[in-house]
Short mmCIF file of C-alpha atoms in Angstrom, two decimals:
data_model
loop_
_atom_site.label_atom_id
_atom_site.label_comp_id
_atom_site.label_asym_id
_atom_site.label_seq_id
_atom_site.Cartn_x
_atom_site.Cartn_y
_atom_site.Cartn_z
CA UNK A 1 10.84 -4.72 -7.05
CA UNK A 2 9.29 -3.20 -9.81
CA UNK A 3 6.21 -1.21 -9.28
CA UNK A 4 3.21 -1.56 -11.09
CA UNK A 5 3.01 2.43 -13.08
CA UNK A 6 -0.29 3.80 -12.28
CA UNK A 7 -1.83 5.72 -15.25
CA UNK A 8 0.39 8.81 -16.13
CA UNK A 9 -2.96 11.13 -14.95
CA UNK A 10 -2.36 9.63 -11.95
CA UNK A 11 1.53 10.14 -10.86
CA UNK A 12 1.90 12.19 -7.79
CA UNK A 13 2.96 15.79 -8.50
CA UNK A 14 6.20 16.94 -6.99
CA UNK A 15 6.44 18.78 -4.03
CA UNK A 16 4.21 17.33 -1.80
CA UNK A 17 5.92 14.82 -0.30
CA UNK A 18 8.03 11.33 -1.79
CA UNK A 19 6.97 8.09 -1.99
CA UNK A 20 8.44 5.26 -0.82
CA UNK A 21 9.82 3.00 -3.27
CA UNK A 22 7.20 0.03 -3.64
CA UNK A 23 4.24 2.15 -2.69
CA UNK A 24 2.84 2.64 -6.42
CA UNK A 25 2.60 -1.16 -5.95
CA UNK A 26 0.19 -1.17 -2.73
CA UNK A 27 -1.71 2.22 -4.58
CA UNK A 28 -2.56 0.21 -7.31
CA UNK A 29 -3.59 -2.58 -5.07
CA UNK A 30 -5.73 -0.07 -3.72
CA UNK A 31 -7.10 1.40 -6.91
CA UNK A 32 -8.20 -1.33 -8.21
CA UNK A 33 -9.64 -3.01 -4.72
CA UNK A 34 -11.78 0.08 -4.97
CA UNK A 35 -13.05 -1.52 -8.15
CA UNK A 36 -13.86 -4.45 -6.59
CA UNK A 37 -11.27 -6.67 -7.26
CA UNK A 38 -10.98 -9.23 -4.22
CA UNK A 39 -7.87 -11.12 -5.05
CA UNK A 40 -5.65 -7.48 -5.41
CA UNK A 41 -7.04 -6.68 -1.97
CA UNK A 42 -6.22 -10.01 -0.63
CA UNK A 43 -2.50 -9.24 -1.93
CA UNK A 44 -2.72 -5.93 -0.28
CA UNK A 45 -4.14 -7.58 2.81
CA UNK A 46 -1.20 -9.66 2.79
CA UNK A 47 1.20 -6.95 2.65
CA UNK A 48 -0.41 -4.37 5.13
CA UNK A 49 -1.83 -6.75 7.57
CA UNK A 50 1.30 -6.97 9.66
CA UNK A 51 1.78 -3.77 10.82
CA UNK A 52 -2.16 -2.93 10.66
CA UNK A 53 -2.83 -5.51 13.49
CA UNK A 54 0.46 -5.00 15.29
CA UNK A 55 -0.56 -1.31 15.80
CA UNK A 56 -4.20 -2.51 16.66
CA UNK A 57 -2.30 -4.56 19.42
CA UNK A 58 -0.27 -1.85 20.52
CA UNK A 59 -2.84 0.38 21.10
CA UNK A 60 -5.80 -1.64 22.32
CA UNK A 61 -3.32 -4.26 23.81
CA UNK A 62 -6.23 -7.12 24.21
CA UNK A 63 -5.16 -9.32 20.93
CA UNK A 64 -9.39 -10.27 20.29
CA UNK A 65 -10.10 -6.67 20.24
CA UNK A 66 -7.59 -5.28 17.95
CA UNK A 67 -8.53 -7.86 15.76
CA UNK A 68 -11.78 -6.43 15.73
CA UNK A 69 -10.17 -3.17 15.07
CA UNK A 70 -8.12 -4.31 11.93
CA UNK A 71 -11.34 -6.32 10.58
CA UNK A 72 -13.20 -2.95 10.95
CA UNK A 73 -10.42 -1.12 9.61
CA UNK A 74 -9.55 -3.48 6.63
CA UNK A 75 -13.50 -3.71 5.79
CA UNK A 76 -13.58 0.53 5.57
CA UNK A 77 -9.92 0.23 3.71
CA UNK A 78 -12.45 -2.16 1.07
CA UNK A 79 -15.70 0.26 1.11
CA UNK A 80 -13.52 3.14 0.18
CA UNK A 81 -10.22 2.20 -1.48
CA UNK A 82 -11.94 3.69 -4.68
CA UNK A 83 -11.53 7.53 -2.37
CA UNK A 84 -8.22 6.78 -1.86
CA UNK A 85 -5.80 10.07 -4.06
CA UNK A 86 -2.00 8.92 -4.21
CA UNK A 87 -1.20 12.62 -4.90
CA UNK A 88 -2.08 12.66 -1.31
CA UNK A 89 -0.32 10.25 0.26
CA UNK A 90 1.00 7.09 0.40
CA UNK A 91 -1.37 3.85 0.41
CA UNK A 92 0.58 2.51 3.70
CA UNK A 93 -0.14 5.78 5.64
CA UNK A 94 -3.65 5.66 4.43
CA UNK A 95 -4.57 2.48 5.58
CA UNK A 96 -2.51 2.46 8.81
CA UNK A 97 -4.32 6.06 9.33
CA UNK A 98 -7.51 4.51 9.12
CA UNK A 99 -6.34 1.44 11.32
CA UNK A 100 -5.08 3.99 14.37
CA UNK A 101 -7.82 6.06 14.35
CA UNK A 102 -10.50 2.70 14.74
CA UNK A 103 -8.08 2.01 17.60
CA UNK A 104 -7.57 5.10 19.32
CA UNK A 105 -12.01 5.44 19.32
CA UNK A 106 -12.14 1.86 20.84
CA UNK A 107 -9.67 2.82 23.90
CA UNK A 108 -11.16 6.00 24.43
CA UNK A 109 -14.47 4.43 24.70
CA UNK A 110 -13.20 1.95 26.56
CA UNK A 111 -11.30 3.97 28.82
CA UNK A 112 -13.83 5.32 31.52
CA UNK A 113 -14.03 1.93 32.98
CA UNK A 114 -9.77 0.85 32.53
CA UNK A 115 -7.52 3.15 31.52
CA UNK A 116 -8.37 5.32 34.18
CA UNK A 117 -6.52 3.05 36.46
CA UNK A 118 -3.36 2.82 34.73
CA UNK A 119 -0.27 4.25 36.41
CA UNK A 120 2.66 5.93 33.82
CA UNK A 121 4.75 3.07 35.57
CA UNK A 122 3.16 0.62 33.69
CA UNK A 123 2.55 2.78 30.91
CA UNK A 124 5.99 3.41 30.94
CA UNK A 125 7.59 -0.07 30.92
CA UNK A 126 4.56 -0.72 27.94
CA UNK A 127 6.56 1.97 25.74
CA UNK A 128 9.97 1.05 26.84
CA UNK A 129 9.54 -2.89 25.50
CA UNK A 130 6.13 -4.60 24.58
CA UNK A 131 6.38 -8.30 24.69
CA UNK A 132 5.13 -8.10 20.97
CA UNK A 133 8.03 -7.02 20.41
CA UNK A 134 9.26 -10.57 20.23
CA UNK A 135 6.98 -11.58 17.41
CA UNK A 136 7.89 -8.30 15.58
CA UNK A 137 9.12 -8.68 12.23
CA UNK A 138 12.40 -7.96 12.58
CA UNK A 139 12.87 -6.07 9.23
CA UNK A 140 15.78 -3.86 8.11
CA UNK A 141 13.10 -1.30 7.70
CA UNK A 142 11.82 -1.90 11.58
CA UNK A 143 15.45 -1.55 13.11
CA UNK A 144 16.23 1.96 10.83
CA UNK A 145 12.97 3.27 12.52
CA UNK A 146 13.58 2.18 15.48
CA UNK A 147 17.42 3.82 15.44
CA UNK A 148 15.20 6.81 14.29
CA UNK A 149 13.48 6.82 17.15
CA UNK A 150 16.39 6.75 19.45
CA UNK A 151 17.69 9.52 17.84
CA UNK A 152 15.08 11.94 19.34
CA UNK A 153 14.76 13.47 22.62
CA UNK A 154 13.79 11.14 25.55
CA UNK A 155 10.89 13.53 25.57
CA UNK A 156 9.92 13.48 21.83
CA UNK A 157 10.42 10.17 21.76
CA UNK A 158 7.99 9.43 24.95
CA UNK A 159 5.89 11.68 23.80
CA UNK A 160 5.26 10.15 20.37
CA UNK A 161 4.90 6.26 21.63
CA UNK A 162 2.47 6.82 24.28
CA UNK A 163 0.22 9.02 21.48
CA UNK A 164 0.67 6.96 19.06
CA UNK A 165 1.38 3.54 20.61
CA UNK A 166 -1.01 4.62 23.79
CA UNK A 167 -3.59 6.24 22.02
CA UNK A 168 -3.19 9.18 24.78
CA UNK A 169 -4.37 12.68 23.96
CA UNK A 170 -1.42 15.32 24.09
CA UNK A 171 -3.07 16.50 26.98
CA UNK A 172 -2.59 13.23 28.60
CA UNK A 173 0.69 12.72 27.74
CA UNK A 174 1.59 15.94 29.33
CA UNK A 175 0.28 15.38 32.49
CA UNK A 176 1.91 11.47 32.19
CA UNK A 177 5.20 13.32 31.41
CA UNK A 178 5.25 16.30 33.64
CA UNK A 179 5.19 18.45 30.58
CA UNK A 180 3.50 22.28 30.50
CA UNK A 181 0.18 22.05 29.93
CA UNK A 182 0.24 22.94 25.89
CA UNK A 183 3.99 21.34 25.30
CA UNK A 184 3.54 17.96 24.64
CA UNK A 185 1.86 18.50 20.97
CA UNK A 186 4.83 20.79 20.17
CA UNK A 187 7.06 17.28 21.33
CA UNK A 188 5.13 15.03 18.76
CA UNK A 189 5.34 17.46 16.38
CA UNK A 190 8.89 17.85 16.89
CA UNK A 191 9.20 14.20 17.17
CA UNK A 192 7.75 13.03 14.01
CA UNK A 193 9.68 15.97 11.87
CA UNK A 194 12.44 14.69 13.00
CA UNK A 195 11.95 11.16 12.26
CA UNK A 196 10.47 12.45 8.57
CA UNK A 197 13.43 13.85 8.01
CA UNK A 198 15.94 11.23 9.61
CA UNK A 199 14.42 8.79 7.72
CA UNK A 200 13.73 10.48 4.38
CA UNK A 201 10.21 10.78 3.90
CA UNK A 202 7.45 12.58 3.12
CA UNK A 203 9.09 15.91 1.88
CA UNK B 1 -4.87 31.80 16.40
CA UNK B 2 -3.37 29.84 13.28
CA UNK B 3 -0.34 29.84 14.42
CA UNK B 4 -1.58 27.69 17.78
CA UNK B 5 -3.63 25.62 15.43
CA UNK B 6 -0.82 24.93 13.16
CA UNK B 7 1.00 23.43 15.98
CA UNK B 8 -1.58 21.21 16.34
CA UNK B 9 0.11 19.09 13.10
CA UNK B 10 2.02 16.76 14.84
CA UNK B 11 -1.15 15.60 17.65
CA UNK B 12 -3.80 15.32 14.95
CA UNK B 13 -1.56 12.98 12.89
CA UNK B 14 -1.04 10.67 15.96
CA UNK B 15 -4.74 10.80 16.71
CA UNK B 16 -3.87 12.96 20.06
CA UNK B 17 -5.92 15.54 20.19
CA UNK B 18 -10.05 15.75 21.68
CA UNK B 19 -12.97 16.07 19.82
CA UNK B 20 -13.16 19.96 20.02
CA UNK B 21 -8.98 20.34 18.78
CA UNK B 22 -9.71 18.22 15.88
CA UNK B 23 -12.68 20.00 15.28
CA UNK B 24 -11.17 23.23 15.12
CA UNK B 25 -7.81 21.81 13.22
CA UNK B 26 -10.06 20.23 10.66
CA UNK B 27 -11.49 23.46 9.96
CA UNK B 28 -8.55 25.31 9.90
CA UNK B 29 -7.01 22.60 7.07
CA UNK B 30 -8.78 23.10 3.96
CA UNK B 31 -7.75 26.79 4.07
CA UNK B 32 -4.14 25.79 5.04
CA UNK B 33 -1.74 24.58 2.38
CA UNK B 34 1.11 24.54 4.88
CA UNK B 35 -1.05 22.40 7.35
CA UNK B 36 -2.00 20.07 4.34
CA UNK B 37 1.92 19.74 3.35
CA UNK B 38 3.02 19.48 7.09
CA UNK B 39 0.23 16.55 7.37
CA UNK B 40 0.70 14.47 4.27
CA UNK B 41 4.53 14.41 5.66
CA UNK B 42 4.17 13.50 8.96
CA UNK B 43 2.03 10.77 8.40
CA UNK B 44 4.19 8.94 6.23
CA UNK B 45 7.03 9.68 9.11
CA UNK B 46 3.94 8.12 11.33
CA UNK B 47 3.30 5.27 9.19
CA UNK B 48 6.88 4.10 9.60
CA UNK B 49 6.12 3.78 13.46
CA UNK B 50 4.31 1.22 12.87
CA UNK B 51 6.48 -1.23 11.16
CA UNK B 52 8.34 -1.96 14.71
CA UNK B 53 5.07 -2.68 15.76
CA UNK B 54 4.46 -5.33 13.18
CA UNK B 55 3.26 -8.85 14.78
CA UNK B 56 1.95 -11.48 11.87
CA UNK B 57 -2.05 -11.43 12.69
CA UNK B 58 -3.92 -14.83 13.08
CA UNK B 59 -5.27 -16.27 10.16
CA UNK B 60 -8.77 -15.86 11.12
CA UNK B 61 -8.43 -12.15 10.58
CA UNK B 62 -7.52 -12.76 7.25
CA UNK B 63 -10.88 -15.27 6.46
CA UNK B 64 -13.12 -12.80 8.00
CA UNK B 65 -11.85 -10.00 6.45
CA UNK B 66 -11.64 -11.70 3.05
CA UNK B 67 -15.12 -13.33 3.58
CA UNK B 68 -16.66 -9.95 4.94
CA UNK B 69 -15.76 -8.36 1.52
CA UNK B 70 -18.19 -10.52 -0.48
CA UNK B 71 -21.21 -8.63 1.08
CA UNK B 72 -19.69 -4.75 0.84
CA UNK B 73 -19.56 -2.73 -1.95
CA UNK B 74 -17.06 -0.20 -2.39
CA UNK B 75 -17.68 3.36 -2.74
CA UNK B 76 -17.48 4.29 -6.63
CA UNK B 77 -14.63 7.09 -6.87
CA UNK B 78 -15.36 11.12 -6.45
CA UNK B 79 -16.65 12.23 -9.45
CA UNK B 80 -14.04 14.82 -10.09
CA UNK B 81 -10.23 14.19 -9.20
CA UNK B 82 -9.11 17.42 -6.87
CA UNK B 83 -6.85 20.23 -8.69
CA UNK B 84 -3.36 18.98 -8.55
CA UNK B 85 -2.08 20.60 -4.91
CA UNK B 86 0.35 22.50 -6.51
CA UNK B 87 -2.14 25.32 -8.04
CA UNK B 88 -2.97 27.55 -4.58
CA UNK B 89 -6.04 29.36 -6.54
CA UNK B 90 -7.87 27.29 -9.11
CA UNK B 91 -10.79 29.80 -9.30
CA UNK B 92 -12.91 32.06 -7.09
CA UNK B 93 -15.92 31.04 -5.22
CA UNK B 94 -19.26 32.42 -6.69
CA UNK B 95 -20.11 33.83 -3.57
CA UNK B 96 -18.13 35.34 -1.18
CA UNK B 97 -19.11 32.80 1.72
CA UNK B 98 -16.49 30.95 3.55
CA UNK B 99 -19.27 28.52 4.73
CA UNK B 100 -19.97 27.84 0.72
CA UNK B 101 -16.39 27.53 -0.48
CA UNK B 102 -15.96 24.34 1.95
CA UNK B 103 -19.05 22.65 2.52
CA UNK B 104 -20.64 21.93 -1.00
CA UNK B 105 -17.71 20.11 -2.34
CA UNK B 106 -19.73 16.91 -2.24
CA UNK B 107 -22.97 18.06 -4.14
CA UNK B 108 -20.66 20.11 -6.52
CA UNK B 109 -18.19 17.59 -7.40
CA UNK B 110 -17.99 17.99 -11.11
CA UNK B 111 -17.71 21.97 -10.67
CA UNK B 112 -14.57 21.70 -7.82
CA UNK B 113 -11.89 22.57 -9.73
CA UNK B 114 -13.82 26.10 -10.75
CA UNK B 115 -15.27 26.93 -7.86
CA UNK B 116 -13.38 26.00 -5.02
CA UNK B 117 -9.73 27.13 -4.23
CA UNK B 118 -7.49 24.24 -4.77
CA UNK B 119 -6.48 24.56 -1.09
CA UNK B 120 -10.07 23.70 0.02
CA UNK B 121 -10.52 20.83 -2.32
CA UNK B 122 -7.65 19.64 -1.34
CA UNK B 123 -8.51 19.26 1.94
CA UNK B 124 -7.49 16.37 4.44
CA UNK B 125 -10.52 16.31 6.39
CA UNK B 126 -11.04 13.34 8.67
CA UNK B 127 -14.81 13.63 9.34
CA UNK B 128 -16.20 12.98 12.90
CA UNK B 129 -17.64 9.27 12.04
CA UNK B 130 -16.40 8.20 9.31
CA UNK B 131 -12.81 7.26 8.83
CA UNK B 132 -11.41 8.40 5.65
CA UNK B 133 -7.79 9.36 6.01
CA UNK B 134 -7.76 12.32 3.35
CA UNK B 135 -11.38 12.18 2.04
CA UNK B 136 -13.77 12.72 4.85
CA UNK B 137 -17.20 12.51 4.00
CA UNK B 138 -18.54 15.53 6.54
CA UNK B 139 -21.35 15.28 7.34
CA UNK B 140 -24.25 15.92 4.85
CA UNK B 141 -23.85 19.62 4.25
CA UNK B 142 -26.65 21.51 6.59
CA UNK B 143 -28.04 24.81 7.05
CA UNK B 144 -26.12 24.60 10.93
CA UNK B 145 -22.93 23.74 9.53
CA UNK B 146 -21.08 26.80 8.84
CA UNK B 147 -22.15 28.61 11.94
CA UNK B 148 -21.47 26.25 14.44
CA UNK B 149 -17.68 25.85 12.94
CA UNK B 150 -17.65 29.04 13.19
CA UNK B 151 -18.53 28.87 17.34
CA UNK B 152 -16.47 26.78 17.67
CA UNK B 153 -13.48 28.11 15.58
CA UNK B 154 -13.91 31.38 17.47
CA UNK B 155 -11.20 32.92 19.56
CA UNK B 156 -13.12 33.43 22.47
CA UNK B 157 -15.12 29.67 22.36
CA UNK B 158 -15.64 28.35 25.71
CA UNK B 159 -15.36 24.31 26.01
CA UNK B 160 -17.52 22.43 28.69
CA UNK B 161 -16.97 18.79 28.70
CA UNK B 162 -19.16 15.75 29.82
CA UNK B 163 -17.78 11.96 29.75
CA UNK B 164 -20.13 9.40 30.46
CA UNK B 165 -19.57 5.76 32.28
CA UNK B 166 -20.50 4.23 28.65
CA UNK B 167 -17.27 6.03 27.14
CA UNK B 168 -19.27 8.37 25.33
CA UNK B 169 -18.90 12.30 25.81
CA UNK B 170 -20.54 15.63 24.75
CA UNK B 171 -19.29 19.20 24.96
CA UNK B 172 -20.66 22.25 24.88
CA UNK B 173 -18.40 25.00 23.12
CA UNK B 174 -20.11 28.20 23.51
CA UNK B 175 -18.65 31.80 22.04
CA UNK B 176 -20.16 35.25 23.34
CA UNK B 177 -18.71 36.85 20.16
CA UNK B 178 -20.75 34.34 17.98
CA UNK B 179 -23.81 34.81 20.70
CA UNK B 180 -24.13 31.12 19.87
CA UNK B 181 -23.39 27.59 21.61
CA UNK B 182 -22.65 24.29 19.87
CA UNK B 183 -23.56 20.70 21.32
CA UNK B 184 -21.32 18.25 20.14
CA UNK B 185 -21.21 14.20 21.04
CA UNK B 186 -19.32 11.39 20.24
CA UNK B 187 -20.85 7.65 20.79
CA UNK B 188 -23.70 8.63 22.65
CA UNK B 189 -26.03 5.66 22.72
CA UNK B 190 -29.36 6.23 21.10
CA UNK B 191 -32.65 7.46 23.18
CA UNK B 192 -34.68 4.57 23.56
CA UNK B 193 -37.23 3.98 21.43
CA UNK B 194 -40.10 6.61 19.73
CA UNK B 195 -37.89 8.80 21.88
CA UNK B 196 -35.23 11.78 20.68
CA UNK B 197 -32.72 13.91 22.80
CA UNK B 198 -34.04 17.43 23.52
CA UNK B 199 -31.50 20.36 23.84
CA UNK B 200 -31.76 23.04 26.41
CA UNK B 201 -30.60 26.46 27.09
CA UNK B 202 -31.08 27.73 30.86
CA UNK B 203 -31.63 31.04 31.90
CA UNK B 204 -30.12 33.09 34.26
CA UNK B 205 -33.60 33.07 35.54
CA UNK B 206 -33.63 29.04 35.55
CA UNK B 207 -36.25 28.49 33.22
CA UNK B 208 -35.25 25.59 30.43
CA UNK B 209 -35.98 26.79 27.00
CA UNK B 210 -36.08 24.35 24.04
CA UNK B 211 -32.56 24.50 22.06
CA UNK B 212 -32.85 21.86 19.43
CA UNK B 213 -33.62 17.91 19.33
CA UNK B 214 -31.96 15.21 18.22
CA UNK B 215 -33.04 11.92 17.52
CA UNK B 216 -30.01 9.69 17.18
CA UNK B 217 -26.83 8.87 18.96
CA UNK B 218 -23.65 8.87 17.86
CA UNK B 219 -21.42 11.91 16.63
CA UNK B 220 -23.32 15.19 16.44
CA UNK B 221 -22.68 18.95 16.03
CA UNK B 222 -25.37 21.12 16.57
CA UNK B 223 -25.94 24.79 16.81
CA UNK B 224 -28.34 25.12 19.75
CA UNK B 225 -31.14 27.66 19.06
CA UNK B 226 -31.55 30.24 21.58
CA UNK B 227 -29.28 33.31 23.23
CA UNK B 228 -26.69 31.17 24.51
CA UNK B 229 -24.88 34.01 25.81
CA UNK B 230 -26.79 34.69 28.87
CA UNK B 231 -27.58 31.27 29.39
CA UNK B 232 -26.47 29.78 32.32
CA UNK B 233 -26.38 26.11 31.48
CA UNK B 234 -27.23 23.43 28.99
CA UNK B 235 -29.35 20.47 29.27
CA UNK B 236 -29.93 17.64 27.89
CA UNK B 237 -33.30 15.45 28.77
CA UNK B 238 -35.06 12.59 27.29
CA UNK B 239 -38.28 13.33 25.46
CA UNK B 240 -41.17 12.63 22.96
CA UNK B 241 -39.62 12.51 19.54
CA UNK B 242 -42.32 15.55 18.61
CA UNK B 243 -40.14 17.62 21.08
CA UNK B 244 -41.36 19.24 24.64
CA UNK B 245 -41.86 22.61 25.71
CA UNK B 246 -40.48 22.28 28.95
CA UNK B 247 -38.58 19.18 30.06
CA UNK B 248 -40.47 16.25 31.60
CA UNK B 249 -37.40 14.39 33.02
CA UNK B 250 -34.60 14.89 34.57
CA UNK B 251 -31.57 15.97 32.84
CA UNK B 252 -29.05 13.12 31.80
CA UNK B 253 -26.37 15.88 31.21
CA UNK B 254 -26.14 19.12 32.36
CA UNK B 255 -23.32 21.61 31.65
CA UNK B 256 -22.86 24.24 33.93
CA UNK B 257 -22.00 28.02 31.99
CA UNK B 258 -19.35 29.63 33.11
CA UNK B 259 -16.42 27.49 34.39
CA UNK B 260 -14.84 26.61 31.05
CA UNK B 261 -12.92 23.52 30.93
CA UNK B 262 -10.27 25.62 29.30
#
């Protein structure tokens, strides 16, 4: 696809990290939803709104509420596209940032009165295959991750999906895991470097 | 005491760590160019997660989003684009405060790139209600600010933790070094009305001494007035919105000094 060129001024500076190929496309998008245009966030809506809900699913697992997350999420993604700085990122990562974090407050909120309950058993079978899984997209870009993924440590790799997918804290996830107190964040970090760098990323 | 923050990278991109981590990592940040790099990396490695999570939402997401548009108006742009990352010093600070090379960037925009180190202005900062991935808008810069990061950036802060039935919570991070304790909340509902939340610092005497108010829920950080060192707990009580001298209710929190959560 060919990407629409943002303005020269604004072409990410080397070093930081790399962009993926088509994201000067959704940046745009982006830039000039910040503006107010409607139908280029309706476009990007189209293209993000996918993986935005299926993470909102994921991690608040009750399909009404993480709709409520990604229509909060998509609504701040409107309200301050204009903020968004492609020299610091990608537009995916921002939004999908933005999407996790509105998900991760509304279990954590929630999770006084439900989570408390929740054995690692089911926890566990949650990470090992979610029946979303079945309306995933099945994209070439899915399975590479998902190889990626397999190529950590069980550990990393548990680690990462109940943080990320779970919304635990690292704290959590140690205790879930039988991890030192204090080893679980040096797991995700592990994890995700090494999916950055299997996959090619952000360096 | 960096070097335990830096590891911190990989939990505050996944949203993993508590309130008083990301507090601390977010402070840590602006002054970190390796944090910022480490960061901007991982969550594009992050982002990638979530394309095996992708499920096609219902179209009634997409109408209500679309149709809640029409009535929000997006934030106009900073007024001054960062420093590229790349320069590490753009210019000195005019004073020598850390507190001032971080927390004016909003009221100085046009100025950034002269006074601030490119490293600050470059800062990720996620701010503690308001979700903007790189571009946190803190809150407003106060006089309370810079001292109570600095409680509860110290390397001998004390956490106490509260969680509440509603899902909110509120520590208490407390540093003898600093002489100073910090109240912060997250979601607490608001005191009902023509009332505000009065602060408290016990002493070892048990007498309750007035440490602060505040008069709305949500997501607060407050430097409570007051020695907090010999202080034996902190309460929290329901009061007058004018403020009490001593407190005319019971407590609806109360953090014991002393046995740190960690």
């Amino acid at each position: 696809m060919t990407p629409i060129s943002p303005d020269s001024a604004d072409s990410p500076p080397e070093g930081l990290y790399s962009l993926p190929p088509d994201a000067g496309g959704l940046a745009e998008l982006l830039k000039l939803s910040g503006r107010g245009d409607e139908a280029a966030f309706a476009q990007l809506y189209d293209a993000t709104s996918a993986r935005a809900y299926g993470l909102a699913v994921r991690v608040v697992r009750d399909p009404s509420q993480a709709e409520e997350v990604a229509q909060e999420a998509f609504l701040e993604v409107w309200r301050t596209a204009g903020r968004f700085d492609p020299r610091k990122g990608s537009a995916d990562s921002w939004i999908l940032t933005l999407v996790h974090r509105k998900a991760v407050d509304r279990v954590r909120s929630a999770e006084a009165s439900t989570r408390r309950d929740t054995t690692y058993h089911q926890g566990s079978q949650a990470v090992e295959h979610d029946s979303t899984a079945e309306a995933a997209h099945a994209s070439m870009e899915a399975r590479r991750v998902r190889q990626a993924l397999h190529s950590l440590t069980e550990v990393q790799r548990q680690a990462l999906e109940l943080a990320y997918f779970k919304g635990y804290t690292h704290t959590e996830v140690a205790s879930m895991l039988d991890l030192p107190v204090g080893t679980a964040k040096t797991r995700i970090r592990d994890g995700l470097i090494r999916l950055r760098d299997t996959m090619g990323v952000g360096q | 005491m960096n070097e335990s923050l830096h590891a911190l990278s990989g939990a505050y991109v996944v949203d993993a760590l508590d309130d008083i981590e990301r507090a601390m990592f977010e402070k840590h940040l602006p002054g970190c160019l390796d944090c910022q790099r480490e960061v901007a990396s991982l969550r594009e490695a992050t982002a990638l997660m979530a394309d095996d999570a992708a499920v096609t939402p219902p179209e009634s997401l997409r109408d209500s989003v679309l149709a809640g548009i029409k009535s929000i108006r997006p934030l106009a742009p900073e007024a001054a684009g960062p420093p590229s990352p790349g320069e590490e010093v753009a210019g000195k600070p005019e004073d020598g405060s850390m507190d001032h090379v971080v927390v004016p960037l909003r009221r100085r925009g046009f100025h950034l790139g002269r006074l601030v180190a490119a490293a600050a202005a470059v800062a990720a900062i996620v701010g503690g209600a308001v979700y903007q991935p790189w571009q946190g808008e803190q809150n407003p810069p106060s006089a309370t600010l810079g001292p109570a990061d600095q409680v509860i950036a110290a390397s001998d802060a004390q956490h106490y933790s509260i969680n509440f039935k509603d899902g909110s919570s509120a520590s208490v991070v407390r540093s003898p070094s600093e002489g100073k304790a910090v109240l912060l909340t997250r979601d607490m509902a608001p005191p009902p009305s023509g009332k505000a939340f009065e602060l408290w610092l016990r002493t070892k005497d048990g007498v309750m001494k007035p440490a602060g108010m505040m008069k709305s829920g949500g997501d607060h950080k407050l430097l409570l007035q007051g020695d907090a060192v010999t202080a034996t707990g902190v309460g929290i009580t329901i009061e007058p919105e004018s403020g009490s001298t001593t407190p005319s209710s019971a407590p609806i929190a109360m953090f014991e000094l002393g046995k740190a959560d960690a």
